[in-house]
C-alpha cells in the first residue's frame, strides 16, 4: 500500500519530423495519466550560475505501485499533494521492490 502525498505522470513526445515539403515539424510533449506516489526530497542545493541568476537542483525518491513500466531515462512530471507542479525530471533509476509490491524511482 502506497501512502500517497503527490502524483507523477510520464511525459511523452508525439509527432515531430518533417512535413511533405521537407520542413521540420516540432514534436509536442504530452503527459500521461497521473499515478499516485509517495514523494520524498533527498537533496536540494542552490548556487549562483554566474549570470545573476540562482539555480536550484533537487533530487527525489518516489515510490509507486509496481508494474508502471517506468524505466531509467523516462521523463516524468512530479506534483505535490495540493497539485502544485514540483518540476519535470529525467529518471535516473527505477527498481521494482517485489517484497512490498512497489517501484522505487530516483530522479
The first five atom37 places (N, CA, C, CB, O) and aatype in JSON, in Angstrom:
{
  "aatype": [20, 20, 20, 20, 20, 20, 20, 20, 20, 20, 20, 20, 20, 20, 20, 20, 20, 20, 20, 20, 20, 20, 20, 20, 20, 20, 20, 20, 20, 20, 20, 20, 20, 20, 20, 20, 20, 20, 20, 20, 20, 20, 20, 20, 20, 20, 20, 20, 20, 20, 20, 20, 20, 20, 20, 20, 20, 20, 20, 20, 20, 20, 20, 20, 20, 20, 20, 20, 20, 20, 20, 20, 20, 20, 20, 20, 20, 20, 20, 20, 20, 20, 20, 20, 20, 20, 20, 20, 20, 20, 20, 20, 20, 20, 20, 20, 20, 20, 20, 20, 20, 20, 20, 20, 20, 20, 20],
  "atom_mask": [
    [1, 1, 1, 1, 1],
    [1, 1, 1, 1, 1],
    [1, 1, 1, 1, 1],
    [1, 1, 1, 1, 1],
    [1, 1, 1, 1, 1],
    [1, 1, 1, 1, 1],
    [1, 1, 1, 1, 1],
    [1, 1, 1, 1, 1],
    [1, 1, 1, 1, 1],
    [1, 1, 1, 1, 1],
    [1, 1, 1, 1, 1],
    [1, 1, 1, 1, 1],
    [1, 1, 1, 1, 1],
    [1, 1, 1, 1, 1],
    [1, 1, 1, 1, 1],
    [1, 1, 1, 1, 1],
    [1, 1, 1, 1, 1],
    [1, 1, 1, 1, 1],
    [1, 1, 1, 1, 1],
    [1, 1, 1, 1, 1],
    [1, 1, 1, 1, 1],
    [1, 1, 1, 1, 1],
    [1, 1, 1, 1, 1],
    [1, 1, 1, 1, 1],
    [1, 1, 1, 1, 1],
    [1, 1, 1, 1, 1],
    [1, 1, 1, 1, 1],
    [1, 1, 1, 1, 1],
    [1, 1, 1, 1, 1],
    [1, 1, 1, 1, 1],
    [1, 1, 1, 1, 1],
    [1, 1, 1, 1, 1],
    [1, 1, 1, 1, 1],
    [1, 1, 1, 1, 1],
    [1, 1, 1, 1, 1],
    [1, 1, 1, 1, 1],
    [1, 1, 1, 1, 1],
    [1, 1, 1, 1, 1],
    [1, 1, 1, 1, 1],
    [1, 1, 1, 1, 1],
    [1, 1, 1, 1, 1],
    [1, 1, 1, 1, 1],
    [1, 1, 1, 1, 1],
    [1, 1, 1, 1, 1],
    [1, 1, 1, 1, 1],
    [1, 1, 1, 1, 1],
    [1, 1, 1, 1, 1],
    [1, 1, 1, 1, 1],
    [1, 1, 1, 1, 1],
    [1, 1, 1, 1, 1],
    [1, 1, 1, 1, 1],
    [1, 1, 1, 1, 1],
    [1, 1, 1, 1, 1],
    [1, 1, 1, 1, 1],
    [1, 1, 1, 1, 1],
    [1, 1, 1, 1, 1],
    [1, 1, 1, 1, 1],
    [1, 1, 1, 1, 1],
    [1, 1, 1, 1, 1],
    [1, 1, 1, 1, 1],
    [1, 1, 1, 1, 1],
    [1, 1, 1, 1, 1],
    [1, 1, 1, 1, 1],
    [1, 1, 1, 1, 1],
    [1, 1, 1, 1, 1],
    [1, 1, 1, 1, 1],
    [1, 1, 1, 1, 1],
    [1, 1, 1, 1, 1],
    [1, 1, 1, 1, 1],
    [1, 1, 1, 1, 1],
    [1, 1, 1, 1, 1],
    [1, 1, 1, 1, 1],
    [1, 1, 1, 1, 1],
    [1, 1, 1, 1, 1],
    [1, 1, 1, 1, 1],
    [1, 1, 1, 1, 1],
    [1, 1, 1, 1, 1],
    [1, 1, 1, 1, 1],
    [1, 1, 1, 1, 1],
    [1, 1, 1, 1, 1],
    [1, 1, 1, 1, 1],
    [1, 1, 1, 1, 1],
    [1, 1, 1, 1, 1],
    [1, 1, 1, 1, 1],
    [1, 1, 1, 1, 1],
    [1, 1, 1, 1, 1],
    [1, 1, 1, 1, 1],
    [1, 1, 1, 1, 1],
    [1, 1, 1, 1, 1],
    [1, 1, 1, 1, 1],
    [1, 1, 1, 1, 1],
    [1, 1, 1, 1, 1],
    [1, 1, 1, 1, 1],
    [1, 1, 1, 1, 1],
    [1, 1, 1, 1, 1],
    [1, 1, 1, 1, 1],
    [1, 1, 1, 1, 1],
    [1, 1, 1, 1, 1],
    [1, 1, 1, 1, 1],
    [1, 1, 1, 1, 1],
    [1, 1, 1, 1, 1],
    [1, 1, 1, 1, 1],
    [1, 1, 1, 1, 1],
    [1, 1, 1, 1, 1],
    [1, 1, 1, 1, 1],
    [1, 1, 1, 1, 1],
    [1, 1, 1, 1, 1]
  ],
  "atom_positions": [
    [[0.84, -1.18, 0.0], [0.0, 0.0, 0.0], [0.89, 1.25, 0.0], [-0.95, -0.01, 1.21], [1.8, 1.37, 0.82]],
    [[0.62, 2.15, -0.9], [1.38, 3.38, -1.02], [0.64, 4.5, -0.28], [1.6, 3.76, -2.53], [-0.55, 4.71, -0.5]],
    [[1.34, 5.19, 0.6], [0.77, 6.37, 1.26], [1.09, 7.56, 0.37], [1.33, 6.57, 2.74], [2.2, 8.09, 0.41]],
    [[0.12, 7.97, -0.44], [0.34, 8.99, -1.47], [0.39, 10.39, -0.87], [-0.76, 8.91, -2.53], [-0.48, 10.77, -0.08]],
    [[1.4, 11.14, -1.26], [1.48, 12.56, -0.91], [1.72, 13.4, -2.16], [2.61, 12.8, 0.12], [2.17, 14.54, -2.08]],
    [[1.4, 12.81, -3.32], [1.55, 13.5, -4.59], [1.28, 12.55, -5.74], [2.94, 14.12, -4.71], [0.86, 11.41, -5.55]],
    [[1.53, 13.04, -6.94], [1.34, 12.23, -8.14], [2.49, 12.46, -9.11], [-0.02, 12.55, -8.83], [3.21, 13.45, -9.01]],
    [[2.64, 11.53, -10.04], [3.59, 11.69, -11.14], [2.87, 11.33, -12.44], [4.87, 10.8, -10.94], [1.85, 10.65, -12.43]],
    [[3.41, 11.79, -13.54], [2.91, 11.36, -14.85], [4.08, 11.32, -15.81], [1.78, 12.32, -15.37], [4.99, 12.14, -15.74]],
    [[4.05, 10.36, -16.71], [5.1, 10.18, -17.7], [4.88, 11.18, -18.84], [5.13, 8.72, -18.24], [3.75, 11.35, -19.31]],
    [[5.94, 11.82, -19.27], [5.88, 12.79, -20.36], [6.38, 12.09, -21.63], [6.73, 14.08, -20.05], [7.48, 11.53, -21.65]],
    [[5.57, 12.14, -22.69], [5.99, 11.53, -23.95], [5.91, 12.57, -25.06], [5.12, 10.29, -24.3], [5.06, 13.46, -25.04]],
    [[6.82, 12.45, -26.02], [6.82, 13.34, -27.18], [6.05, 12.67, -28.31], [8.27, 13.68, -27.63], [6.22, 11.48, -28.58]],
    [[5.21, 13.45, -28.96], [4.41, 12.94, -30.07], [4.61, 13.82, -31.28], [2.92, 12.87, -29.69], [4.83, 15.03, -31.16]],
    [[4.54, 13.21, -32.44], [4.67, 13.97, -33.68], [6.12, 14.3, -33.95], [3.84, 15.24, -33.63], [7.02, 13.56, -33.57]],
    [[6.32, 15.4, -34.62], [7.67, 15.8, -34.99], [8.09, 15.16, -36.3], [8.65, 15.42, -33.88], [7.37, 14.32, -36.85]],
    [[9.22, 15.54, -36.77], [9.73, 15.01, -38.02], [9.73, 16.07, -39.1], [8.9, 13.81, -38.47], [10.1, 17.22, -38.86]],
    [[9.3, 15.68, -40.3], [9.27, 16.61, -41.44], [7.92, 16.53, -42.13], [10.41, 16.29, -42.43], [7.32, 15.46, -42.2]],
    [[7.46, 17.68, -42.64], [6.2, 17.69, -43.39], [6.47, 17.32, -44.84], [5.51, 19.07, -43.29], [7.6, 17.01, -45.21]],
    [[5.43, 17.37, -45.67], [5.55, 16.96, -47.08], [6.53, 17.82, -47.86], [4.19, 17.01, -47.75], [7.13, 17.35, -48.83]],
    [[6.69, 19.09, -47.44], [7.61, 19.98, -48.13], [9.05, 19.84, -47.62], [7.15, 21.42, -47.98], [9.95, 20.5, -48.13]],
    [[9.26, 19.0, -46.62], [10.6, 18.8, -46.08], [10.97, 19.75, -44.96], [11.6, 18.94, -47.15], [12.12, 19.78, -44.52]],
    [[9.99, 20.52, -44.49], [10.24, 21.44, -43.39], [10.09, 20.71, -42.06], [9.28, 22.65, -43.46], [9.23, 19.84, -41.92]],
    [[10.93, 21.06, -41.06], [10.84, 20.38, -39.77], [9.54, 20.73, -39.04], [12.04, 20.75, -38.9], [9.08, 21.87, -39.08]],
    [[8.97, 19.74, -38.38], [7.76, 19.91, -37.58], [8.13, 19.61, -36.14], [6.59, 18.99, -38.07], [8.7, 18.56, -35.84]],
    [[7.81, 20.54, -35.24], [8.18, 20.4, -33.84], [7.34, 19.31, -33.17], [8.0, 21.73, -33.1], [6.13, 19.21, -33.4]],
    [[7.99, 18.5, -32.34], [7.28, 17.48, -31.55], [6.57, 18.16, -30.39], [8.26, 16.39, -31.03], [7.02, 19.18, -29.89]],
    [[5.44, 17.58, -29.97], [4.72, 18.13, -28.83], [4.8, 17.14, -27.67], [3.23, 18.44, -29.2], [4.7, 15.92, -27.85]],
    [[4.97, 17.69, -26.48], [5.05, 16.86, -25.28], [3.66, 16.75, -24.66], [6.06, 17.44, -24.24], [2.91, 17.73, -24.61]],
    [[3.32, 15.54, -24.2], [2.04, 15.36, -23.51], [2.26, 14.45, -22.31], [0.96, 14.75, -24.48], [3.13, 13.58, -22.31]],
    [[1.45, 14.69, -21.28], [1.55, 13.91, -20.06], [0.53, 12.79, -20.06], [1.36, 14.8, -18.83], [-0.6, 12.96, -20.52]],
    [[0.95, 11.64, -19.54], [0.04, 10.51, -19.4], [-0.82, 10.68, -18.15], [0.83, 9.2, -19.33], [-0.85, 11.75, -17.53]],
    [[-1.52, 9.62, -17.8], [-2.38, 9.69, -16.62], [-1.55, 9.84, -15.36], [-3.27, 8.44, -16.53], [-0.41, 9.4, -15.29]],
    [[-2.15, 10.48, -14.35], [-1.45, 10.71, -13.09], [-1.45, 9.43, -12.25], [-2.1, 11.87, -12.31], [-2.47, 8.74, -12.16]],
    [[-0.3, 9.14, -11.65], [-0.11, 7.95, -10.83], [0.13, 8.42, -9.4], [1.09, 7.08, -11.35], [0.99, 9.27, -9.16]],
    [[-0.62, 7.89, -8.44], [-0.42, 8.26, -7.04], [0.95, 7.8, -6.59], [-1.53, 7.65, -6.14], [1.39, 6.7, -6.93]],
    [[1.63, 8.66, -5.82], [3.01, 8.37, -5.44], [3.33, 8.92, -4.06], [3.97, 8.95, -6.47], [2.71, 9.86, -3.58]],
    [[4.33, 8.29, -3.43], [4.92, 8.82, -2.2], [6.22, 9.48, -2.62], [5.14, 7.68, -1.11], [7.12, 8.82, -3.14]],
    [[6.33, 10.79, -2.4], [7.45, 11.58, -2.89], [8.26, 12.1, -1.71], [6.95, 12.75, -3.76], [7.71, 12.68, -0.77]],
    [[9.57, 11.88, -1.76], [10.46, 12.34, -0.7], [11.65, 13.05, -1.34], [10.93, 11.16, 0.21], [12.35, 12.48, -2.17]],
    [[11.87, 14.31, -0.93], [13.03, 15.04, -1.46], [14.28, 14.53, -0.77], [12.87, 16.59, -1.25], [14.33, 14.46, 0.46]],
    [[15.29, 14.17, -1.54], [16.52, 13.62, -0.98], [17.67, 14.63, -1.0], [16.92, 12.38, -1.74], [18.63, 14.48, -0.24]],
    [[17.58, 15.63, -1.85], [18.64, 16.65, -1.89], [18.08, 17.94, -2.48], [19.85, 16.15, -2.72], [17.13, 17.94, -3.26]],
    [[18.7, 19.04, -2.06], [18.36, 20.35, -2.61], [19.58, 21.24, -2.46], [17.11, 20.97, -1.89], [20.16, 21.34, -1.39]],
    [[19.95, 21.88, -3.54], [21.07, 22.82, -3.48], [20.77, 24.0, -4.39], [22.41, 22.14, -3.89], [20.12, 23.87, -5.43]],
    [[21.25, 25.15, -3.98], [21.12, 26.35, -4.78], [22.5, 26.95, -4.97], [20.15, 27.38, -4.11], [23.32, 26.95, -4.05]],
    [[22.75, 27.43, -6.17], [24.03, 28.06, -6.42], [23.87, 29.15, -7.47], [25.08, 27.02, -6.86], [22.9, 29.15, -8.23]],
    [[24.82, 30.05, -7.48], [24.82, 31.15, -8.42], [25.39, 30.66, -9.74], [25.63, 32.36, -7.88], [26.5, 30.13, -9.79]],
    [[24.63, 30.84, -10.82], [25.08, 30.37, -12.13], [26.12, 31.29, -12.75], [23.9, 30.23, -13.06], [26.67, 30.98, -13.81]],
    [[26.39, 32.43, -12.1], [27.37, 33.37, -12.64], [26.76, 34.36, -13.61], [28.46, 32.63, -13.32], [27.46, 35.23, -14.12]],
    [[25.46, 34.23, -13.86], [24.79, 35.14, -14.78], [23.67, 35.88, -14.06], [24.23, 34.38, -16.0], [22.61, 36.11, -14.62]],
    [[23.92, 36.25, -12.82], [22.97, 36.96, -11.97], [21.67, 36.18, -11.81], [22.69, 38.34, -12.54], [20.59, 36.77, -11.76]],
    [[21.78, 34.87, -11.74], [20.6, 34.02, -11.56], [20.98, 32.85, -10.68], [20.03, 33.53, -12.94], [22.08, 32.29, -10.8]],
    [[20.08, 32.47, -9.79], [20.3, 31.32, -8.93], [19.7, 30.09, -9.57], [19.7, 31.56, -7.53], [18.62, 30.14, -10.16]],
    [[20.39, 28.97, -9.45], [19.93, 27.7, -9.98], [19.64, 26.78, -8.8], [20.99, 27.06, -10.95], [20.43, 26.68, -7.87]],
    [[18.49, 26.12, -8.85], [18.12, 25.17, -7.8], [18.17, 23.77, -8.38], [16.71, 25.48, -7.22], [17.61, 23.5, -9.45]],
    [[18.84, 22.88, -7.67], [18.95, 21.48, -8.09], [18.34, 20.63, -6.99], [20.45, 21.06, -8.38], [18.73, 20.74, -5.83]],
    [[17.38, 19.76, -7.35], [16.71, 18.92, -6.37], [16.74, 17.47, -6.82], [15.26, 19.39, -6.15], [16.78, 17.17, -8.01]],
    [[16.73, 16.57, -5.85], [16.63, 15.15, -6.12], [15.49, 14.56, -5.31], [17.96, 14.43, -5.8], [15.25, 14.99, -4.18]],
    [[14.79, 13.6, -5.86], [13.65, 12.98, -5.19], [13.74, 11.46, -5.27], [12.33, 13.46, -5.79], [14.33, 10.9, -6.19]],
    [[13.14, 10.82, -4.27], [12.92, 9.38, -4.29], [11.4, 9.19, -4.29], [13.61, 8.66, -3.05], [10.71, 9.74, -3.43]],
    [[10.91, 8.43, -5.24], [9.47, 8.28, -5.43], [9.11, 6.8, -5.35], [9.02, 8.88, -6.79], [9.78, 5.96, -5.96]],
    [[8.05, 6.49, -4.61], [7.55, 5.12, -4.51], [6.16, 5.09, -5.14], [7.52, 4.63, -3.03], [5.29, 5.87, -4.77]],
    [[5.95, 4.16, -6.09], [4.65, 3.98, -6.72], [4.33, 2.48, -6.74], [4.62, 4.58, -8.18], [5.19, 1.66, -6.43]],
    [[3.1, 2.14, -7.11], [2.72, 0.75, -7.23], [3.53, 0.06, -8.31], [1.23, 0.62, -7.52], [3.95, 0.69, -9.28]],
    [[3.75, -1.23, -8.15], [4.58, -1.99, -9.09], [3.83, -2.14, -10.42], [4.94, -3.38, -8.51], [2.6, -2.17, -10.46]],
    [[4.59, -2.25, -11.5], [4.0, -2.5, -12.82], [3.69, -1.27, -13.63], [2.77, -3.28, -12.65], [2.9, -1.33, -14.56]],
    [[4.3, -0.14, -13.3], [4.03, 1.1, -14.03], [4.76, 1.15, -15.36], [4.42, 2.29, -13.19], [4.33, 1.87, -16.27]],
    [[5.85, 0.4, -15.5], [6.62, 0.41, -16.73], [7.59, 1.57, -16.84], [5.69, 0.45, -17.89], [8.21, 1.74, -17.89]],
    [[7.75, 2.36, -15.79], [8.7, 3.47, -15.82], [10.11, 2.89, -15.74], [8.44, 4.48, -14.65], [10.39, 1.99, -14.94]],
    [[11.0, 3.43, -16.59], [12.37, 2.92, -16.64], [13.35, 4.09, -16.62], [12.6, 2.04, -17.9], [12.94, 5.23, -16.87]],
    [[14.63, 3.83, -16.34], [15.62, 4.92, -16.37], [15.62, 5.64, -17.71], [17.01, 4.37, -16.07], [15.54, 5.01, -18.77]],
    [[15.7, 6.95, -17.65], [15.71, 7.77, -18.86], [14.35, 8.35, -19.21], [16.19, 6.95, -20.01], [14.28, 9.29, -20.01]],
    [[13.27, 7.83, -18.64], [11.94, 8.4, -18.89], [11.83, 9.78, -18.26], [10.82, 7.46, -18.35], [12.43, 10.03, -17.21]],
    [[11.08, 10.66, -18.89], [10.81, 11.98, -18.29], [9.48, 11.91, -17.57], [10.8, 13.11, -19.39], [8.5, 11.39, -18.1]],
    [[9.47, 12.45, -16.35], [8.23, 12.45, -15.58], [7.98, 13.85, -15.01], [8.28, 11.4, -14.44], [8.92, 14.6, -14.72]],
    [[6.71, 14.18, -14.85], [6.29, 15.4, -14.17], [5.89, 14.99, -12.76], [5.1, 16.14, -14.93], [5.19, 14.0, -12.57]],
    [[6.33, 15.77, -11.77], [6.07, 15.45, -10.36], [5.19, 16.55, -9.78], [7.4, 15.32, -9.56], [5.47, 17.74, -9.94]],
    [[4.11, 16.13, -9.1], [3.15, 17.05, -8.5], [3.06, 16.78, -7.0], [1.77, 16.92, -9.16], [3.06, 15.63, -6.57]],
    [[2.97, 17.85, -6.2], [2.82, 17.74, -4.75], [1.4, 17.38, -4.36], [3.23, 19.03, -4.08], [0.53, 17.17, -5.21]],
    [[1.17, 17.32, -3.05], [-0.12, 16.88, -2.52], [-1.27, 17.83, -2.87], [-0.04, 16.74, -1.02], [-2.42, 17.4, -2.92]],
    [[-0.97, 19.08, -3.11], [-2.02, 20.05, -3.45], [-2.1, 20.33, -4.95], [-1.79, 21.34, -2.7], [-2.74, 21.28, -5.38]],
    [[-1.43, 19.49, -5.74], [-1.48, 19.62, -7.19], [-0.45, 20.56, -7.78], [-2.81, 20.08, -7.58], [-0.42, 20.74, -9.0]],
    [[0.4, 21.17, -6.95], [1.4, 22.09, -7.48], [2.5, 21.3, -8.17], [1.99, 22.97, -6.35], [2.95, 20.27, -7.67]],
    [[2.94, 21.79, -9.31], [3.97, 21.09, -10.08], [5.33, 21.35, -9.45], [3.95, 21.54, -11.57], [5.75, 22.5, -9.33]],
    [[6.01, 20.29, -9.06], [7.34, 20.39, -8.48], [8.42, 20.45, -9.55], [7.6, 19.22, -7.54], [9.53, 20.92, -9.3]],
    [[8.09, 19.97, -10.74], [9.05, 20.03, -11.84], [8.94, 18.85, -12.77], [10.44, 20.12, -11.3], [8.16, 17.92, -12.56]],
    [[9.75, 18.91, -13.82], [9.87, 17.8, -14.77], [11.29, 17.28, -14.66], [9.53, 18.25, -16.25], [12.25, 18.05, -14.66]],
    [[11.43, 15.97, -14.55], [12.72, 15.35, -14.29], [12.91, 14.12, -15.17], [12.86, 14.98, -12.82], [11.95, 13.53, -15.65]],
    [[14.17, 13.75, -15.36], [14.5, 12.51, -16.04], [14.83, 11.48, -14.97], [15.7, 12.7, -17.05], [15.6, 11.76, -14.06]],
    [[14.25, 10.3, -15.09], [14.5, 9.26, -14.09], [15.94, 8.76, -14.2], [13.51, 8.09, -14.25], [16.44, 8.51, -15.3]],
    [[16.59, 8.62, -13.06], [17.96, 8.11, -13.01], [17.99, 6.61, -12.78], [18.75, 8.82, -11.91], [18.87, 5.91, -13.28]],
    [[16.99, 6.11, -12.02], [16.94, 4.7, -11.67], [15.49, 4.33, -11.37], [17.87, 4.37, -10.46], [14.73, 5.16, -10.88]],
    [[15.11, 3.09, -11.66], [13.79, 2.57, -11.33], [13.96, 1.11, -10.95], [12.77, 2.74, -12.54], [14.42, 0.3, -11.77]],
    [[13.6, 0.76, -9.71], [13.76, -0.6, -9.22], [12.43, -1.13, -8.73], [14.81, -0.66, -8.09], [11.73, -0.47, -7.97]],
    [[12.08, -2.33, -9.17], [10.88, -3.0, -8.64], [11.23, -3.61, -7.3], [10.36, -4.08, -9.64], [12.21, -4.35, -7.17]],
    [[10.41, -3.31, -6.29], [10.58, -3.86, -4.95], [9.5, -4.91, -4.75], [10.51, -2.74, -3.84], [8.43, -4.61, -4.21]],
    [[9.77, -6.13, -5.18], [8.76, -7.19, -5.19], [8.24, -7.53, -3.8], [9.34, -8.42, -5.83], [7.07, -7.89, -3.66]],
    [[9.05, -7.43, -2.77], [8.63, -7.79, -1.41], [7.5, -6.89, -0.91], [9.81, -7.71, -0.45], [6.69, -7.31, -0.08]],
    [[7.45, -5.66, -1.4], [6.4, -4.72, -0.96], [5.5, -4.28, -2.11], [7.04, -3.49, -0.3], [4.7, -3.35, -1.94]],
    [[5.62, -4.92, -3.26], [4.79, -4.62, -4.44], [4.81, -3.14, -4.8], [3.35, -5.07, -4.2], [3.77, -2.51, -4.94]],
    [[6.03, -2.61, -4.93], [6.19, -1.18, -5.25], [7.37, -1.01, -6.19], [6.39, -0.32, -3.96], [8.19, -1.92, -6.36]],
    [[7.45, 0.15, -6.8], [8.59, 0.54, -7.62], [9.2, 1.8, -7.03], [8.16, 0.76, -9.11], [8.49, 2.76, -6.73]],
    [[10.52, 1.8, -6.87], [11.24, 2.97, -6.35], [11.92, 3.66, -7.51], [12.28, 2.56, -5.25], [12.68, 3.04, -8.26]],
    [[11.65, 4.95, -7.65], [12.2, 5.76, -8.74], [13.1, 6.83, -8.14], [11.06, 6.4, -9.6], [12.72, 7.49, -7.17]],
    [[14.28, 6.99, -8.7], [15.2, 8.05, -8.28], [15.31, 9.06, -9.4], [16.61, 7.47, -7.9], [15.55, 8.71, -10.55]],
    [[15.14, 10.35, -9.02], [15.29, 11.43, -10.0], [16.21, 12.48, -9.42], [13.91, 12.04, -10.39], [16.48, 13.49, -10.08]]
  ]
}
